[in-house]
Structure formats: C-alpha cells, structure tokens
Coordinates of C-alpha atoms in Angstrom, one line a residue:
M1 CA -33.5 -114.3 58.0
G2 CA -33.4 -117.4 60.1
Q3 CA -34.0 -117.6 63.8
K4 CA -30.3 -118.5 64.4
N5 CA -29.2 -115.2 62.8
K6 CA -31.8 -113.0 64.5
F7 CA -30.6 -110.2 66.8
I8 CA -32.5 -108.5 69.6
K9 CA -30.9 -105.1 70.4
V10 CA -31.7 -103.2 73.6
V11 CA -30.6 -99.5 73.3
G12 CA -29.7 -97.5 76.4
V13 CA -27.3 -94.8 77.6
S14 CA -25.4 -96.9 80.0
T15 CA -26.5 -100.5 79.5
A16 CA -27.0 -102.5 76.3
I17 CA -27.1 -106.1 75.2
A18 CA -26.8 -107.7 71.8
L19 CA -27.9 -111.3 71.8
S20 CA -27.6 -113.9 69.1
N21 CA -29.2 -117.3 68.9
I22 CA -32.2 -116.0 70.9
T23 CA -35.3 -117.9 70.1
T24 CA -38.4 -116.2 69.1
T25 CA -40.0 -117.4 72.3
I26 CA -37.6 -115.5 74.5
A27 CA -37.8 -112.4 72.4
Q28 CA -41.5 -112.4 72.7
A29 CA -41.7 -112.2 76.5
P30 CA -45.3 -112.1 77.8
N31 CA -45.2 -108.6 79.4
V32 CA -42.5 -106.5 77.6
T33 CA -41.4 -106.9 74.0
A34 CA -38.0 -106.1 72.5
Q35 CA -39.6 -103.3 70.5
Q36 CA -41.0 -101.7 73.7
I37 CA -37.5 -101.9 75.3
A38 CA -36.0 -100.2 72.4
Q39 CA -38.7 -97.5 72.4
E40 CA -38.4 -96.8 76.2
S41 CA -34.6 -96.7 76.1
D42 CA -32.7 -93.5 75.2
T43 CA -29.8 -93.3 72.8
P44 CA -26.6 -92.0 74.2
D45 CA -25.7 -88.3 73.6
T46 CA -22.2 -89.1 72.4
E47 CA -21.4 -85.5 71.4
R48 CA -22.1 -84.0 74.8
E49 CA -19.3 -81.8 76.0
I50 CA -18.7 -80.5 79.5
E51 CA -19.6 -76.8 79.3
S52 CA -17.7 -74.0 80.9
G53 CA -18.0 -70.2 80.8
Q54 CA -20.9 -67.8 80.8
Q55 CA -21.5 -64.2 79.6
P56 CA -19.9 -61.9 82.3
I57 CA -21.8 -59.0 83.8
S58 CA -20.9 -55.6 82.4
D59 CA -20.6 -53.5 85.6
V60 CA -18.8 -55.1 88.6
E61 CA -19.3 -51.9 90.7
K62 CA -22.7 -53.2 91.6
L63 CA -21.1 -56.0 93.5
N64 CA -19.1 -53.8 95.8
P65 CA -20.0 -53.9 99.5
S66 CA -21.3 -51.1 101.7
G67 CA -18.9 -48.1 102.1
N68 CA -19.3 -48.4 105.8
P69 CA -16.8 -50.9 107.1
L70 CA -18.6 -51.2 110.4
S71 CA -22.0 -52.2 109.0
F72 CA -23.3 -55.7 109.2
P73 CA -26.6 -57.4 108.2
T74 CA -29.3 -57.7 110.9
T75 CA -32.0 -59.5 108.9
S76 CA -32.0 -62.7 106.9
E77 CA -33.1 -60.8 103.8
E78 CA -29.9 -58.9 103.8
V79 CA -27.8 -62.1 103.5
Q80 CA -30.1 -63.8 101.0
V81 CA -28.1 -64.3 97.8
D82 CA -29.4 -63.1 94.5
A83 CA -29.1 -64.7 91.1
Q84 CA -25.6 -65.7 90.1
K85 CA -23.3 -63.0 88.8
P86 CA -20.8 -64.4 86.2
I87 CA -17.5 -62.6 86.3
T88 CA -14.2 -63.0 84.5
L89 CA -10.8 -63.5 86.2
E90 CA -9.9 -60.0 85.3
Q91 CA -13.0 -58.7 86.9
A92 CA -12.4 -60.8 90.0
L93 CA -8.9 -59.3 90.3
Q94 CA -10.3 -55.8 89.9
L95 CA -12.8 -56.4 92.7
S96 CA -10.2 -58.0 95.0
L97 CA -7.7 -55.2 94.7
K98 CA -10.4 -52.6 95.4
N99 CA -12.2 -54.3 98.3
N100 CA -9.4 -56.2 100.0
K101 CA -9.3 -55.0 103.6
E102 CA -5.7 -56.1 104.1
I103 CA -4.6 -54.0 101.1
E104 CA -6.5 -51.0 102.5
E105 CA -4.8 -51.4 105.9
A106 CA -1.4 -51.7 104.2
R107 CA -2.2 -48.4 102.3
I108 CA -2.9 -46.7 105.7
Q109 CA 0.4 -48.1 107.1
V110 CA 2.3 -46.5 104.2
E111 CA 0.6 -43.2 104.8
R112 CA 1.5 -43.5 108.5
A113 CA 5.1 -44.2 107.6
E114 CA 5.2 -41.2 105.4
A115 CA 4.0 -39.0 108.3
A116 CA 6.8 -40.6 110.5
V117 CA 9.4 -39.5 107.9
K118 CA 8.1 -35.9 108.0
Q119 CA 8.2 -36.0 111.8
Q120 CA 11.8 -37.1 111.9
K121 CA 12.9 -34.6 109.2
A122 CA 11.5 -31.8 111.3
D123 CA 14.6 -32.1 113.5
L124 CA 16.6 -30.6 110.6
Y125 CA 15.0 -27.2 111.4
P126 CA 15.3 -25.0 114.5
T127 CA 12.4 -24.7 116.9
L128 CA 10.8 -21.3 117.5
D129 CA 8.8 -20.7 120.7
L130 CA 6.6 -17.7 121.6
T131 CA 5.5 -17.0 125.1
S132 CA 3.3 -14.3 126.5
G133 CA 1.2 -13.6 129.5
L134 CA -0.7 -11.1 131.6
T135 CA -0.6 -11.0 135.4
Y136 CA -2.6 -9.1 137.9
G137 CA -1.9 -8.9 141.7
N138 CA -3.0 -7.0 144.8
D139 CA -0.9 -7.3 148.0
L140 CA -2.7 -6.1 151.2
F141 CA -0.1 -7.3 153.6
L142 CA 2.7 -5.1 154.9
D143 CA 6.2 -5.8 153.8
N144 CA 9.4 -4.9 155.6
T145 CA 9.9 -1.6 153.9
T146 CA 6.4 -0.5 154.8
E147 CA 6.9 -1.7 158.4
Q148 CA 10.0 0.5 158.7
R149 CA 8.1 3.5 157.3
I150 CA 5.4 3.0 159.9
D151 CA 7.9 2.7 162.7
Q152 CA 9.5 5.9 161.6
D153 CA 6.2 7.8 161.4
V154 CA 5.3 6.5 164.9
E155 CA 8.6 7.7 166.3
D156 CA 8.1 11.1 164.7
T157 CA 4.7 11.4 166.3
L158 CA 6.1 10.6 169.7
D159 CA 8.9 13.2 169.3
Q160 CA 6.3 15.8 168.4
A161 CA 4.2 14.9 171.5
R162 CA 7.3 15.1 173.9
A163 CA 8.2 18.4 172.4
Q164 CA 4.7 19.8 173.0
N165 CA 4.4 18.4 176.5
P166 CA 7.6 17.2 178.2
N167 CA 5.6 16.1 181.2
L168 CA 3.8 13.2 179.5
T169 CA 3.9 10.0 181.5
D170 CA 5.0 6.6 180.0
A171 CA 1.4 5.5 180.0
Q172 CA 0.3 8.6 178.1
L173 CA 3.2 8.1 175.6
G174 CA 2.2 4.4 175.2
Q175 CA -1.4 5.4 174.4
I176 CA -0.2 8.0 171.9
E177 CA 2.1 5.4 170.3
D178 CA -0.7 2.9 169.9
N179 CA -3.1 5.4 168.4
A180 CA -0.5 6.7 166.0
R181 CA 0.5 3.3 164.8
Q182 CA -3.1 2.3 164.2
D183 CA -3.8 5.4 162.2
I184 CA -0.7 5.0 160.1
E185 CA -1.3 1.3 159.4
D186 CA -4.9 2.0 158.4
Q187 CA -3.6 4.5 155.9
F188 CA -1.1 2.0 154.3
T189 CA -3.7 -0.8 154.3
D190 CA -6.3 1.4 152.5
T191 CA -3.8 2.2 149.8
S192 CA -3.9 -0.4 146.9
S193 CA -0.7 -2.2 145.9
A194 CA -2.2 -3.6 142.7
S195 CA 0.0 -4.7 139.8
F196 CA -1.0 -5.4 136.1
A197 CA 1.9 -6.6 134.0
F198 CA 2.6 -8.0 130.6
Q199 CA 5.4 -10.5 129.8
G200 CA 6.4 -11.8 126.4
G201 CA 9.2 -13.7 124.9
L202 CA 10.5 -15.3 121.7
G203 CA 13.1 -18.1 121.7
I204 CA 14.8 -20.1 119.0
N205 CA 16.7 -23.3 119.6
Y206 CA 18.7 -25.6 117.3
D207 CA 20.6 -28.8 117.8
I208 CA 23.8 -28.3 115.9
Y209 CA 25.2 -31.8 116.6
N210 CA 23.6 -34.6 118.6
G211 CA 26.0 -37.5 118.1
G212 CA 24.5 -38.7 114.8
R213 CA 21.0 -39.4 116.3
R214 CA 19.1 -37.1 114.0
G215 CA 20.5 -38.5 110.7
A216 CA 20.1 -42.1 111.9
S217 CA 16.5 -41.4 113.0
I218 CA 15.6 -40.0 109.6
R219 CA 17.2 -42.9 107.7
T220 CA 15.4 -45.3 110.0
A221 CA 12.0 -43.7 109.2
E222 CA 12.8 -43.7 105.5
K223 CA 13.7 -47.4 105.6
Q224 CA 10.5 -48.2 107.6
L225 CA 8.5 -46.3 104.9
R226 CA 10.2 -48.5 102.2
S227 CA 9.4 -51.6 104.2
S228 CA 5.7 -50.5 104.5
E229 CA 5.6 -50.1 100.7
L230 CA 7.1 -53.5 100.2
D231 CA 4.6 -55.0 102.6
L232 CA 1.8 -53.4 100.5
E233 CA 3.4 -55.0 97.4
R234 CA 3.5 -58.4 99.2
I235 CA -0.2 -58.2 100.2
V236 CA -1.2 -57.2 96.7
E237 CA 0.7 -60.1 95.2
Q238 CA -0.9 -62.5 97.8
A239 CA -4.4 -61.1 97.0
R240 CA -3.8 -61.7 93.3
F241 CA -2.8 -65.2 94.0
E242 CA -5.7 -66.0 96.3
T243 CA -8.1 -64.5 93.9
A244 CA -6.8 -66.6 91.0
R245 CA -6.7 -69.7 93.2
D246 CA -10.3 -69.3 94.4
Y247 CA -11.5 -68.5 90.8
F248 CA -9.9 -71.7 89.5
D249 CA -11.3 -73.6 92.4
L250 CA -14.8 -72.5 91.4
Q251 CA -14.1 -73.4 87.8
N252 CA -13.1 -76.9 89.0
G253 CA -16.2 -77.1 91.2
D254 CA -18.4 -76.3 88.2
A255 CA -16.7 -78.9 86.0
Q256 CA -16.9 -81.6 88.7
V257 CA -20.6 -81.0 89.1
E258 CA -21.2 -81.4 85.4
I259 CA -19.0 -84.6 85.4
Q260 CA -20.9 -86.0 88.3
Q261 CA -24.3 -85.0 86.8
A262 CA -23.3 -86.8 83.6
A263 CA -22.4 -89.9 85.7
V264 CA -25.8 -89.7 87.5
N265 CA -27.6 -89.5 84.1
D266 CA -25.7 -92.5 82.8
A267 CA -26.4 -94.5 86.0
S268 CA -30.1 -93.6 85.9
Q269 CA -30.4 -94.8 82.3
T270 CA -28.4 -98.0 83.2
L271 CA -31.0 -98.7 86.0
K272 CA -33.9 -98.0 83.6
D273 CA -32.5 -100.4 81.0
A274 CA -31.8 -103.1 83.6
Q275 CA -35.4 -102.8 84.9
L276 CA -36.7 -103.1 81.3
L277 CA -34.5 -106.1 80.6
Q278 CA -35.8 -107.8 83.8
K279 CA -39.4 -107.2 82.7
A280 CA -38.6 -108.7 79.3
G281 CA -37.0 -111.7 81.0
L282 CA -33.6 -110.9 79.6
G283 CA -32.1 -109.5 82.8
T284 CA -31.7 -110.5 86.4
K285 CA -32.5 -109.0 89.8
F286 CA -28.8 -108.9 90.6
E287 CA -28.2 -106.6 87.6
V288 CA -31.0 -104.3 88.8
L289 CA -29.5 -104.1 92.3
Q290 CA -26.1 -103.5 90.9
A291 CA -27.4 -100.6 88.8
Q292 CA -29.2 -99.2 91.9
V293 CA -25.9 -99.2 93.8
E294 CA -24.1 -97.5 91.0
L295 CA -26.8 -94.8 90.9
A296 CA -26.7 -94.3 94.6
Q297 CA -22.9 -93.9 94.5
A298 CA -23.2 -91.4 91.6
E299 CA -25.8 -89.4 93.4
Q300 CA -23.6 -89.3 96.5
Q301 CA -20.7 -88.0 94.5
L302 CA -22.9 -85.4 92.8
T303 CA -24.1 -84.2 96.2
T304 CA -20.5 -83.8 97.4
A305 CA -19.5 -82.0 94.2
I306 CA -22.4 -79.6 94.6
A307 CA -21.4 -78.9 98.2
N308 CA -17.8 -78.3 97.1
Q309 CA -19.0 -76.0 94.4
N310 CA -21.1 -73.9 96.8
I311 CA -18.1 -73.7 99.2
A312 CA -15.9 -72.6 96.4
R313 CA -18.5 -70.0 95.4
R314 CA -18.7 -68.5 98.9
Q315 CA -14.9 -68.7 99.3
L316 CA -14.5 -66.5 96.1
A317 CA -17.1 -64.1 97.4
E318 CA -15.2 -63.8 100.7
T319 CA -11.9 -63.2 99.0
L320 CA -13.4 -60.5 96.8
S321 CA -15.2 -58.9 99.7
V322 CA -18.4 -58.4 97.6
S323 CA -21.8 -57.5 99.1
H324 CA -23.6 -60.1 101.2
S325 CA -26.3 -60.8 98.7
T326 CA -23.9 -61.5 95.8
D327 CA -23.6 -65.0 94.5
L328 CA -20.7 -65.4 92.0
A329 CA -20.1 -67.7 89.0
T330 CA -17.2 -68.0 86.6
A331 CA -17.5 -66.5 83.1
D332 CA -14.2 -67.6 81.6
Q333 CA -13.7 -70.7 79.6
I334 CA -11.5 -73.4 81.1
E335 CA -8.3 -72.9 79.2
E336 CA -4.6 -72.6 80.0
A337 CA -3.7 -69.4 81.8
G338 CA -0.4 -68.9 80.0
I339 CA 2.9 -70.3 79.1
W340 CA 5.9 -70.0 81.4
N341 CA 8.9 -69.2 79.2
L342 CA 11.6 -68.9 81.8
K343 CA 13.8 -71.9 82.6
L344 CA 14.1 -73.0 86.3
P345 CA 17.5 -71.2 87.0
E346 CA 16.2 -68.0 85.4
T347 CA 12.9 -68.3 87.4
I348 CA 14.8 -68.7 90.7
V349 CA 17.0 -65.6 90.0
Q350 CA 14.0 -63.6 89.0
A351 CA 12.2 -64.5 92.2
F352 CA 15.3 -63.4 94.3
K353 CA 15.1 -60.1 92.5
N354 CA 11.4 -59.5 92.8
R355 CA 10.3 -60.9 96.1
A356 CA 9.5 -58.0 98.5
E357 CA 10.2 -60.2 101.6
L358 CA 13.9 -60.5 100.8
E359 CA 14.3 -56.7 100.5
Q360 CA 12.3 -56.3 103.7
S361 CA 14.9 -58.5 105.5
L362 CA 17.7 -56.4 104.1
L363 CA 16.0 -53.2 105.2
Q364 CA 15.6 -54.7 108.7
R365 CA 19.3 -55.3 108.8
E366 CA 20.0 -51.7 107.8
I367 CA 17.5 -50.4 110.4
S368 CA 19.4 -52.3 113.1
Q369 CA 22.6 -50.6 112.0
E370 CA 20.9 -47.2 112.4
Q371 CA 19.5 -48.2 115.8
R372 CA 23.1 -48.9 116.8
T373 CA 24.1 -45.3 115.9
I374 CA 21.1 -43.9 117.9
A375 CA 22.1 -45.9 120.9
L376 CA 25.7 -44.7 120.9
S377 CA 24.7 -41.1 120.4
Q378 CA 23.7 -41.0 124.0
T379 CA 27.4 -40.9 125.1
R380 CA 28.5 -38.5 122.3
P381 CA 28.7 -34.7 122.7
N382 CA 25.6 -32.7 122.0
L383 CA 26.0 -29.1 120.8
S384 CA 23.0 -26.7 120.6
A385 CA 22.5 -23.0 120.1
N386 CA 19.7 -20.8 121.4
A387 CA 18.6 -17.1 121.3
N388 CA 15.9 -15.5 123.5
Y389 CA 14.2 -12.1 123.6
S390 CA 11.9 -11.0 126.4
L391 CA 9.6 -8.0 127.0
N392 CA 8.1 -6.8 130.3
D393 CA 5.7 -4.0 131.1
D394 CA 3.8 -3.1 134.4
F395 CA 0.9 -0.9 133.5
E396 CA 0.5 0.2 137.2
D397 CA 3.9 1.9 137.5
D398 CA 5.4 4.9 135.8
F399 CA 8.5 3.0 134.5
D400 CA 9.0 2.3 130.8
T401 CA 8.7 -1.1 129.2
T402 CA 11.8 -3.2 129.7
D403 CA 13.2 -5.8 127.3
Q404 CA 16.3 -8.0 127.1
Y405 CA 17.9 -10.6 124.8
Q406 CA 20.1 -13.6 125.3
V407 CA 22.3 -15.7 123.0
G408 CA 23.8 -19.0 124.1
L409 CA 25.8 -22.0 122.9
N410 CA 25.4 -25.2 125.0
L411 CA 27.5 -28.3 125.1
Q412 CA 26.3 -31.4 126.8
W413 CA 28.4 -34.6 127.0
R414 CA 27.4 -37.6 129.1
L415 CA 30.7 -39.1 130.2
F416 CA 29.3 -42.1 132.0
D417 CA 25.9 -43.8 131.7
G418 CA 26.6 -47.1 133.4
G419 CA 27.1 -48.9 130.1
A420 CA 23.5 -48.3 128.9
A421 CA 24.5 -46.9 125.4
R422 CA 26.9 -49.7 124.8
A423 CA 24.3 -52.3 125.8
G424 CA 21.8 -50.7 123.4
A425 CA 24.4 -50.9 120.6
E426 CA 24.9 -54.6 121.3
Q427 CA 21.2 -55.3 121.1
A428 CA 21.2 -53.6 117.7
D429 CA 24.1 -55.8 116.6
R430 CA 22.2 -58.9 117.6
D431 CA 19.1 -57.6 115.7
R432 CA 21.3 -57.2 112.6
E433 CA 22.5 -60.8 112.9
I434 CA 19.0 -62.1 113.3
A435 CA 17.9 -60.2 110.2
E436 CA 20.8 -61.7 108.3
N437 CA 19.8 -65.2 109.4
Q438 CA 16.2 -64.6 108.5
F439 CA 17.3 -63.4 105.0
A440 CA 19.3 -66.6 104.4
N441 CA 16.4 -68.8 105.7
L442 CA 13.8 -66.9 103.6
R443 CA 16.0 -67.1 100.5
N444 CA 16.2 -70.9 100.8
Q445 CA 12.4 -71.1 101.4
I446 CA 11.7 -69.0 98.3
R447 CA 14.0 -71.2 96.2
F448 CA 12.3 -74.3 97.3
A449 CA 8.8 -72.8 96.8
V450 CA 9.8 -71.7 93.2
E451 CA 11.2 -75.2 92.4
Q452 CA 8.1 -76.9 93.8
A453 CA 5.7 -74.7 91.8
F454 CA 7.9 -75.0 88.7
Y455 CA 7.9 -78.8 88.8
Q456 CA 4.2 -78.9 89.5
L457 CA 3.6 -76.7 86.5
K458 CA 5.7 -78.9 84.2
S459 CA 3.9 -82.0 85.6
N460 CA 0.5 -80.5 85.0
Q461 CA 1.6 -79.3 81.5
N462 CA 2.5 -82.9 80.7
N463 CA -0.8 -84.1 82.1
I464 CA -2.7 -81.8 79.7
I465 CA -0.8 -83.4 76.8
T466 CA -1.6 -86.9 78.2
T467 CA -5.3 -86.2 78.9
T468 CA -5.6 -84.5 75.4
K469 CA -4.3 -87.7 73.9
E470 CA -6.7 -89.7 76.2
V471 CA -9.6 -87.7 74.8
E472 CA -8.5 -88.4 71.2
L473 CA -8.2 -92.1 72.0
A474 CA -11.6 -92.2 73.8
T475 CA -13.2 -90.4 70.9
E476 CA -11.8 -92.9 68.4
S477 CA -12.9 -95.8 70.7
L478 CA -16.4 -94.4 70.8
R479 CA -16.5 -94.1 67.0
L480 CA -15.4 -97.8 66.6
A481 CA -17.9 -98.9 69.2
R482 CA -20.7 -97.2 67.3
L483 CA -19.6 -98.8 64.0
R484 CA -19.5 -102.2 65.7
F485 CA -22.9 -101.7 67.2
Q486 CA -24.4 -100.5 63.9
S487 CA -22.9 -103.4 62.1
G488 CA -24.4 -105.8 64.6
V489 CA -21.1 -107.2 65.9
G490 CA -20.9 -105.0 69.0
T491 CA -23.2 -104.3 71.9
Q492 CA -24.7 -101.1 73.3
T493 CA -22.8 -101.8 76.5
D494 CA -19.6 -101.2 74.5
V495 CA -21.0 -97.9 73.2
I496 CA -22.0 -96.8 76.7
D497 CA -18.6 -97.8 78.2
A498 CA -16.9 -95.9 75.5
Q499 CA -19.1 -92.9 76.1
T500 CA -18.4 -93.0 79.8
A501 CA -14.7 -93.3 79.1
L502 CA -14.9 -90.2 76.8
T503 CA -16.8 -88.2 79.4
R504 CA -14.2 -89.0 82.1
A505 CA -11.4 -88.3 79.7
R506 CA -12.9 -84.8 79.0
G507 CA -13.3 -84.3 82.7
D508 CA -9.7 -85.3 83.4
R509 CA -8.5 -82.9 80.7
L510 CA -10.5 -80.0 82.3
S511 CA -9.1 -81.0 85.7
S512 CA -5.5 -81.1 84.4
I513 CA -6.0 -77.6 82.8
I514 CA -7.3 -76.2 86.1
D515 CA -4.4 -77.8 88.0
Y516 CA -2.0 -76.3 85.5
N517 CA -3.6 -72.8 86.0
Q518 CA -3.3 -73.3 89.8
S519 CA 0.4 -74.1 89.4
Y520 CA 0.9 -71.2 87.0
A521 CA -0.7 -68.8 89.6
D522 CA 1.4 -70.3 92.4
L523 CA 4.6 -69.9 90.4
A524 CA 3.7 -66.4 89.4
R525 CA 3.2 -65.6 93.2
Q526 CA 6.5 -67.2 94.1
V527 CA 8.3 -65.0 91.5
S528 CA 6.0 -62.0 92.1
N529 CA 5.5 -58.9 89.9
T530 CA 5.0 -60.9 86.7
P531 CA 5.1 -60.4 83.8
D532 CA 6.9 -57.0 83.8
N533 CA 8.8 -57.4 87.1
G534 CA 7.0 -54.3 88.4
L535 CA 4.1 -53.7 90.7
Q536 CA 0.9 -53.1 88.8
D537 CA -1.1 -50.0 89.4
L538 CA -3.8 -50.5 92.1
P539 CA -7.4 -49.4 91.4

C-alpha cells in the first residue's frame, strides 16, 4: 500500500477524522502516534437506548403520611428523604385518592349536607315538649286577708274589755288595743306559710301549613346535598388529572436527564478526541476550545434537567401527600396512555353530560327557585295545631292534685310586611338569572377546553408518528455511516453525528409520547368520568 493511499483513522464517540494523502511524517508525530489516539479513543455505543421504568414497590401503604393531620416535622432527620420508591401510575392514583386533603374535606362536606337534609325533614313531624318543676316557698309577711283577721280579733278583744269594765278610759283602751294587736300578730308570724308544689306539663305542636316553606326548605337541602356530591366528584376528577400530569412530568424529567447525560458523554469524548488530535499535530487549539464550549453547554443543560427532575419528583410527592421522607420515582415504561376513540362532536356531547360543574349550575338555579318560595311564604297563612296537658299538686295543703288539658288550632297571616317578602323573592329571581348565565358561560368554556385538548391530542399523536419515522431514518443513517466508515470512505465524525441524531430522535419520540399522555389526561379530565361515564369507587 502506497503512502498516497494510506489512511489514518481516529476513533471517538463524538469526533472523528479520516484523512487521506497524509504523509508518514505527519502520521508519526513526535509525542502522540495515530495508534495511541485510536487506543485512547472510545468507540460509540450506537445501540444505547434511553431507559425508562423500574420495578415498582409492592406495598404503597408504607408511603402514607402520619394519621395526625396536625403533625409536622421538627427535626431535619424527619424530612430527610430515603431511597427512591418507584411506583406505577395506578399506585400513584391510589395514593392520591386516599391521601388528598381536598377529597377528605369534600367527603366531610357531603356528610354535613346529609345532616342538613335530616334537620329539614324533621319539620315533617310534630314537636313534643315535656315540662316539670318543683317549687318551695315560705311567706312571712302579712297579706290583706291576715290583716283583716287581726283587726277583727283586736276589735273582739276591745269589746270584751268594755263589757268587763265599762269605765275604761281611752288611754287604757289604747293600751289594751296595742297589746292585743302585738300578741295576735306574733301568733300569725310564728305560723309557717310554707308551700311545696309540683308542676308538670306535656305539649304537642304541629305546623299544618306554613306557606310552602317546609317543602321548599327540604328540597333546598336535598339539592345542596347533591351539589356537595358533585363537588366531591369534581375534586376527585381533578385529583386524578393532577396525579397523572405530575407523574408524566416526572417521566419527562427522567427522560430529559438521560438525554442530557448522553449529550454530556458525547461532548466529553469530543473534547478528549480533540485534545488527542492536537497532541498528534492533527488538530487545532480552536477545535479544543470549541469542544470545551460544547461540553460546558451540555453540562449546564444537564444541571437544569436534574433540577427540573427533582422539582417534578417533589411535586408528585406533594400531590400524593406521602410522608415527608418519601422520594418517589416512576416505575412505568414511557408508552402511550391509551387511544381516544370518540370523535370531536361525540367528545363534546359526552363532556356536557358528564361534567359535574354543569349540573351544579343547574342545581343552583333550582335552589334559587326554592328560595323564592321560602321568601313568599312569609306573607302566606300559617296554620298550626297544639295540645297541652298540665298537672299541679301542692304537698302542703289538703287539696287533691289538679290537672287540665287544652287543644287549639292557630292561624297566623301576616297581611303586610313592608314589601320584605316580595323583595326577597326578587333577589331569588336575580340569583336564578345569574345561575343561568353562569351555566351558559361554563358550557362554552367546557366546549373550548375539550376542543383544545382534543386538537392537542391529535397533534401529539401525529408527532409520535413523525418522531417514530425520525428514529427509523436516524437508525438507517447511522447504519450507513458505519458502513462508510468501515469501508474507509466515511469519517468517524459522520458516525458520531449520526449517533447524536439518533439519540435526539429517540428523546424526541419519548417527549412526544409524554406530551400525548399529558393531552390524553387533559382530555379525560375535560370530559370526566371516563371511560365508563361513572364516578369510580374511592379507596
């Protein structure tokens, strides 16, 4: 083989050169030989795939937080994260629905609304009241009757004194009167007038008609209960969406870290090859500086990707409300979440049927109508019936126990209230109109959100097809670059460029799949209650 046909090949991951017509003098540089360059350079790992998915943990119950909602860490050890816990999307949804505080609060609101319905339905029954009491009294003061008796006794004493001694003077009679009165009053004062009595009663009352207020109040409570149940459904759907979104975000963060790590590895090898070429006299300082800049940029992008990955990891932990020491990782492979089989018109109609927010607006309209009835009931007749039975007994007297009963029918009709009832009805009418406008506005917003998510889903679906084709083309390009390099008509730079293009194509495909999954989750949230159009059982 002549010198004019001699090739010197420098093999590297990101940089390579094939030179022809290189003289033996250049090839035999004083410090570094071509053979040393080939030995110190690494061959590209052209079959390297971006990995995704890990073995999930078996028991997610260990990730649950403390049962005390008021507890919080007080030492740094309590918030120090442990080893990463890989979980699947299904496990993430299970944790979210169990630990989500908004869901728990919505559950409590439903229970509260159920109690409110029972409270209003209690008006369907009469009220029964029992009263009883014991009284004790002792009156030491003289009443009018006693005073009359004293006066009569004093007068009798004076008459007896006059009869016995007609010659008594007025002064003597006055003295006799004073003494007699004092003696008689002392006798009455020393006599106890104590009273110890028992009183008891039983009363029953029932509103026969109250202007429609009772029925309207019950229907209002029932509609508010239904609204609370729908709010629980809305919060559950939102929790499912946020969990899926954050899970896919973490998958994307993992993929981006691997992509950027591969870029750093390629840039590091490029710099190494450039330095070897410079030592061999086959490269320049400019090429080394350029490789150093590329490596610095790749490291910066890797640092940003790692930070975003950590943020996504903590965001998922916050959404799932796991314990403070839990560090999560994704266990699922990056693959399409599903296929949306409904067409856009069918999807829009299904969203109108399933969205809890629309039914809540209709319920608010109906509640306003019931509030109007309640307001007008203030000026309508109210008919009530009552029956009472009472029992009285004084243990200090000689009389028998006395009792009595009473039955009544009462009619109350407020003929004038200054227009208050009518004004309350007008407020309810305005509330009904507001609810109707909110329904129309919400309906339009839901349609737009469905259309936006649907178009994004289709776009990302097409992107998957495009990036899949891109991977196929990049794979074929890499195969041809290898053949050219092995046959001596191509350079290692061509191989590395092809490898870099394939790595990016694979990363783009993973990103397009994750974007598709995000759009799929968004569309499922906009429609709600997919796939069976019914709220799933909560854990």
